[in-house]
mmCIF file of C-alpha atoms in Angstrom:
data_model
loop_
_atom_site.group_PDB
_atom_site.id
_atom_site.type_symbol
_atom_site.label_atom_id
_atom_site.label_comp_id
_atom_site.label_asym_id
_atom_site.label_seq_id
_atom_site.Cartn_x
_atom_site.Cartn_y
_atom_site.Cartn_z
ATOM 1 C CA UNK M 4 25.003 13.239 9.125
ATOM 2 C CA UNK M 5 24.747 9.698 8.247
ATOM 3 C CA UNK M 6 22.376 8.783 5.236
ATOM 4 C CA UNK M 7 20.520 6.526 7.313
ATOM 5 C CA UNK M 8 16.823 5.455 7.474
ATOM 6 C CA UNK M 9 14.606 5.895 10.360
ATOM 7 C CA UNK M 10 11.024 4.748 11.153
ATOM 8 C CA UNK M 11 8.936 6.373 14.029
ATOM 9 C CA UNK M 12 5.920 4.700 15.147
ATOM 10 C CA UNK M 13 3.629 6.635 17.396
ATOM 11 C CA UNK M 14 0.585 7.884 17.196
ATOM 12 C CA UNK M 15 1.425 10.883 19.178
ATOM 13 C CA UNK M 16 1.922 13.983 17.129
ATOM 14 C CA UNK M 17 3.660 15.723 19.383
ATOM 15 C CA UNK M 18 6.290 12.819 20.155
ATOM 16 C CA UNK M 19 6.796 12.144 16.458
ATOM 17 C CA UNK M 20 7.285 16.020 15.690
ATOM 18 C CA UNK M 21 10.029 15.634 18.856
ATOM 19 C CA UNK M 22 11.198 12.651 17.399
ATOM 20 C CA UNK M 23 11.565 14.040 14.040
ATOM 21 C CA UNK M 24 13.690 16.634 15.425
ATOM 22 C CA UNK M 25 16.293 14.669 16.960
ATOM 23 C CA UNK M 26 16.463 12.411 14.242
ATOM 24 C CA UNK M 27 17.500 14.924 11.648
ATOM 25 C CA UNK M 28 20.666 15.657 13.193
ATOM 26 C CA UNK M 29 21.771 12.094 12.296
ATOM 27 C CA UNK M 30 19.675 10.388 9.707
ATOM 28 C CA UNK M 31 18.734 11.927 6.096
ATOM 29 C CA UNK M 32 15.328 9.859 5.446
ATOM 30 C CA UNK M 33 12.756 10.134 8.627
ATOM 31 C CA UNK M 34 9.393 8.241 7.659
ATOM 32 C CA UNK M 35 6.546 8.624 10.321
ATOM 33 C CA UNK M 36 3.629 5.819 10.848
ATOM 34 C CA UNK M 37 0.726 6.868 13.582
ATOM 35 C CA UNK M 38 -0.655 3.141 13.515
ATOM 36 C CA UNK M 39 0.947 -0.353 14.059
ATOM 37 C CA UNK M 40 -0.644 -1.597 10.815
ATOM 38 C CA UNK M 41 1.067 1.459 8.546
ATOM 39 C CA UNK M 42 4.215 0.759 10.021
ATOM 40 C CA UNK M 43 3.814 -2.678 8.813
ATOM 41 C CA UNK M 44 3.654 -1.932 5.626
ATOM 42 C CA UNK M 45 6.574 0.476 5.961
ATOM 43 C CA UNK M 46 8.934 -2.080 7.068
ATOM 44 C CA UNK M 47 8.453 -4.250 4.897
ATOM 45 C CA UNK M 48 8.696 -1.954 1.482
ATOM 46 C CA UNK M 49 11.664 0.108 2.659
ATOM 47 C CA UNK M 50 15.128 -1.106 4.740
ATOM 48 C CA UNK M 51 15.985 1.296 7.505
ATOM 49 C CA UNK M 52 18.775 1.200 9.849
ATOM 50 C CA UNK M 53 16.442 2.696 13.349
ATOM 51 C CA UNK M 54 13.074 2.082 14.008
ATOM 52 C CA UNK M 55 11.731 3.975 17.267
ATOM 53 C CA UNK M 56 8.682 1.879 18.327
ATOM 54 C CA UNK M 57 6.031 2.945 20.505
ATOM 55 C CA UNK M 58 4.081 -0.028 22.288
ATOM 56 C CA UNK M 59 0.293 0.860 22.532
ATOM 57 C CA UNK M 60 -0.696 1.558 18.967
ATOM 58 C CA UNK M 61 -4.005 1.793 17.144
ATOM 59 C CA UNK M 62 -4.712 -1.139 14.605
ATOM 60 C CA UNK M 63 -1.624 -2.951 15.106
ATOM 61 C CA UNK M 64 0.153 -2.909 18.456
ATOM 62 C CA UNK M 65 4.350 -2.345 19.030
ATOM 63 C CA UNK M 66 4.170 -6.015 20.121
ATOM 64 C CA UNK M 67 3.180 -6.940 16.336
ATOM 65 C CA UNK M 68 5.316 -4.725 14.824
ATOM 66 C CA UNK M 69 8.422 -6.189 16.735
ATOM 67 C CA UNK M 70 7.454 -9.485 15.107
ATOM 68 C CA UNK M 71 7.434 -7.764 11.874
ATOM 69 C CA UNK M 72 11.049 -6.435 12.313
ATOM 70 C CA UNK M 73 11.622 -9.739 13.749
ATOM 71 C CA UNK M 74 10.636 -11.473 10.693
ATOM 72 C CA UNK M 75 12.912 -9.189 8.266
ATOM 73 C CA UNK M 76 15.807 -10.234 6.099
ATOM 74 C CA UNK M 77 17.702 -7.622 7.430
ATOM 75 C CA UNK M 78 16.614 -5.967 10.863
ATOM 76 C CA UNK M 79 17.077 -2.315 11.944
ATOM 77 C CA UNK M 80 17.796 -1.283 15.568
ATOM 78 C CA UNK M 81 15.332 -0.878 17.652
ATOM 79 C CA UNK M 82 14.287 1.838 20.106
ATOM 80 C CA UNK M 83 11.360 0.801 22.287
ATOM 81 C CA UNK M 84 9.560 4.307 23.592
ATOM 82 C CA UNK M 85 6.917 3.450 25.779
ATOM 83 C CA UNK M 86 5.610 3.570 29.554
ATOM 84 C CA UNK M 87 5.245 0.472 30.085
ATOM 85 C CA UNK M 88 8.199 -1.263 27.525
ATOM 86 C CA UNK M 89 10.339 -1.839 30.742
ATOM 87 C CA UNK M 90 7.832 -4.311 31.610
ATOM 88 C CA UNK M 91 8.313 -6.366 28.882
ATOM 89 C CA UNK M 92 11.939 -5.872 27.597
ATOM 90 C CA UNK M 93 12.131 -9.336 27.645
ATOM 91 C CA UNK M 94 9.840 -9.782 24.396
ATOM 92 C CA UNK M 95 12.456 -7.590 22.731
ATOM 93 C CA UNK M 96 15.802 -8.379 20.855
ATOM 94 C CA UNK M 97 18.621 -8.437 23.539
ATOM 95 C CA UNK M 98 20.501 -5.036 21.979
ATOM 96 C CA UNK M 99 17.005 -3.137 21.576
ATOM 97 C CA UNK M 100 17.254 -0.062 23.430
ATOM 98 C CA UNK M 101 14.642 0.391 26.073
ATOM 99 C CA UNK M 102 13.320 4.105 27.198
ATOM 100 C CA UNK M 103 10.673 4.792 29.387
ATOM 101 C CA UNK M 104 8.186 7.369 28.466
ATOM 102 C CA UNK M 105 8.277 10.335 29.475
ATOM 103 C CA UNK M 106 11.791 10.429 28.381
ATOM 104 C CA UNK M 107 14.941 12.416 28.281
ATOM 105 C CA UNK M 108 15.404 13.858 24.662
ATOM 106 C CA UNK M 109 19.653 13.674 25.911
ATOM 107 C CA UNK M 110 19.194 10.369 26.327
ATOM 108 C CA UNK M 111 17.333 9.162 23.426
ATOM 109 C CA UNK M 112 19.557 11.366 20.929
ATOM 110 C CA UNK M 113 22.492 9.316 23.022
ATOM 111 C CA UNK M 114 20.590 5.822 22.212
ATOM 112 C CA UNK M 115 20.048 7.477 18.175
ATOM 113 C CA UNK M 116 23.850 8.396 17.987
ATOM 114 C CA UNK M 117 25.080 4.824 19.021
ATOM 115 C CA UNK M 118 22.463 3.074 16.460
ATOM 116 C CA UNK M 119 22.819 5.485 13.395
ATOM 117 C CA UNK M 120 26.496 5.910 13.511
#
């Protein structure tokens, strides 16, 4: 396992328990944020290397927080997790990796392995 950083952003407890899970096989600090606004202030006290973003969010929307990473001396990877992401992939950094919800758990720990490692 690397000792990597991750962020999740969802406000979905099951996706961010499912998330969790796949994480831990490659990064050794997994914080969680269930609002746009919390993630926020997440990114910008802590560096991590991933950040798993979910688009419709309560107080703060994935939009928002992509400016926020955007804005960051140093920028994790992004994973955008969301229905309707593919929609807009244009609005995201040209490597950001772009899954459509529901998605395949092989797939995503595929998309974690090439970021994290």
């Amino acid at each position: 396992m690397k000792k990597c950083a991750a962020l999740v952003v969802d406000d979905d407890e099951n996706v961010q328990l499912l998330l969790n899970n796949i994480l831990r096989k490659h990064c050794s600090h997994i914080a969680r944020a269930f609002d746009g606004a919390r993630a926020a202030e997440l990114l910008r006290a802590e560096e991590f290397e991933v950040v798993i973003l979910d688009l419709m969010l309560p107080k703060m929307n994935g939009f928002e927080v992509a400016k926020v990473i955007e804005s960051l001396p140093r920028q994790p990877k992004l994973i955008v997790l969301s229905a309707i992401a593919q929609y807009f992939d244009d609005r995201f950094p040209p490597d950001a990796v772009i899954l459509q919800k529901p998605f395949d758990s092989a797939q995503l720990d595929d998309a974690i392995t090439g970021l994290a490692n």
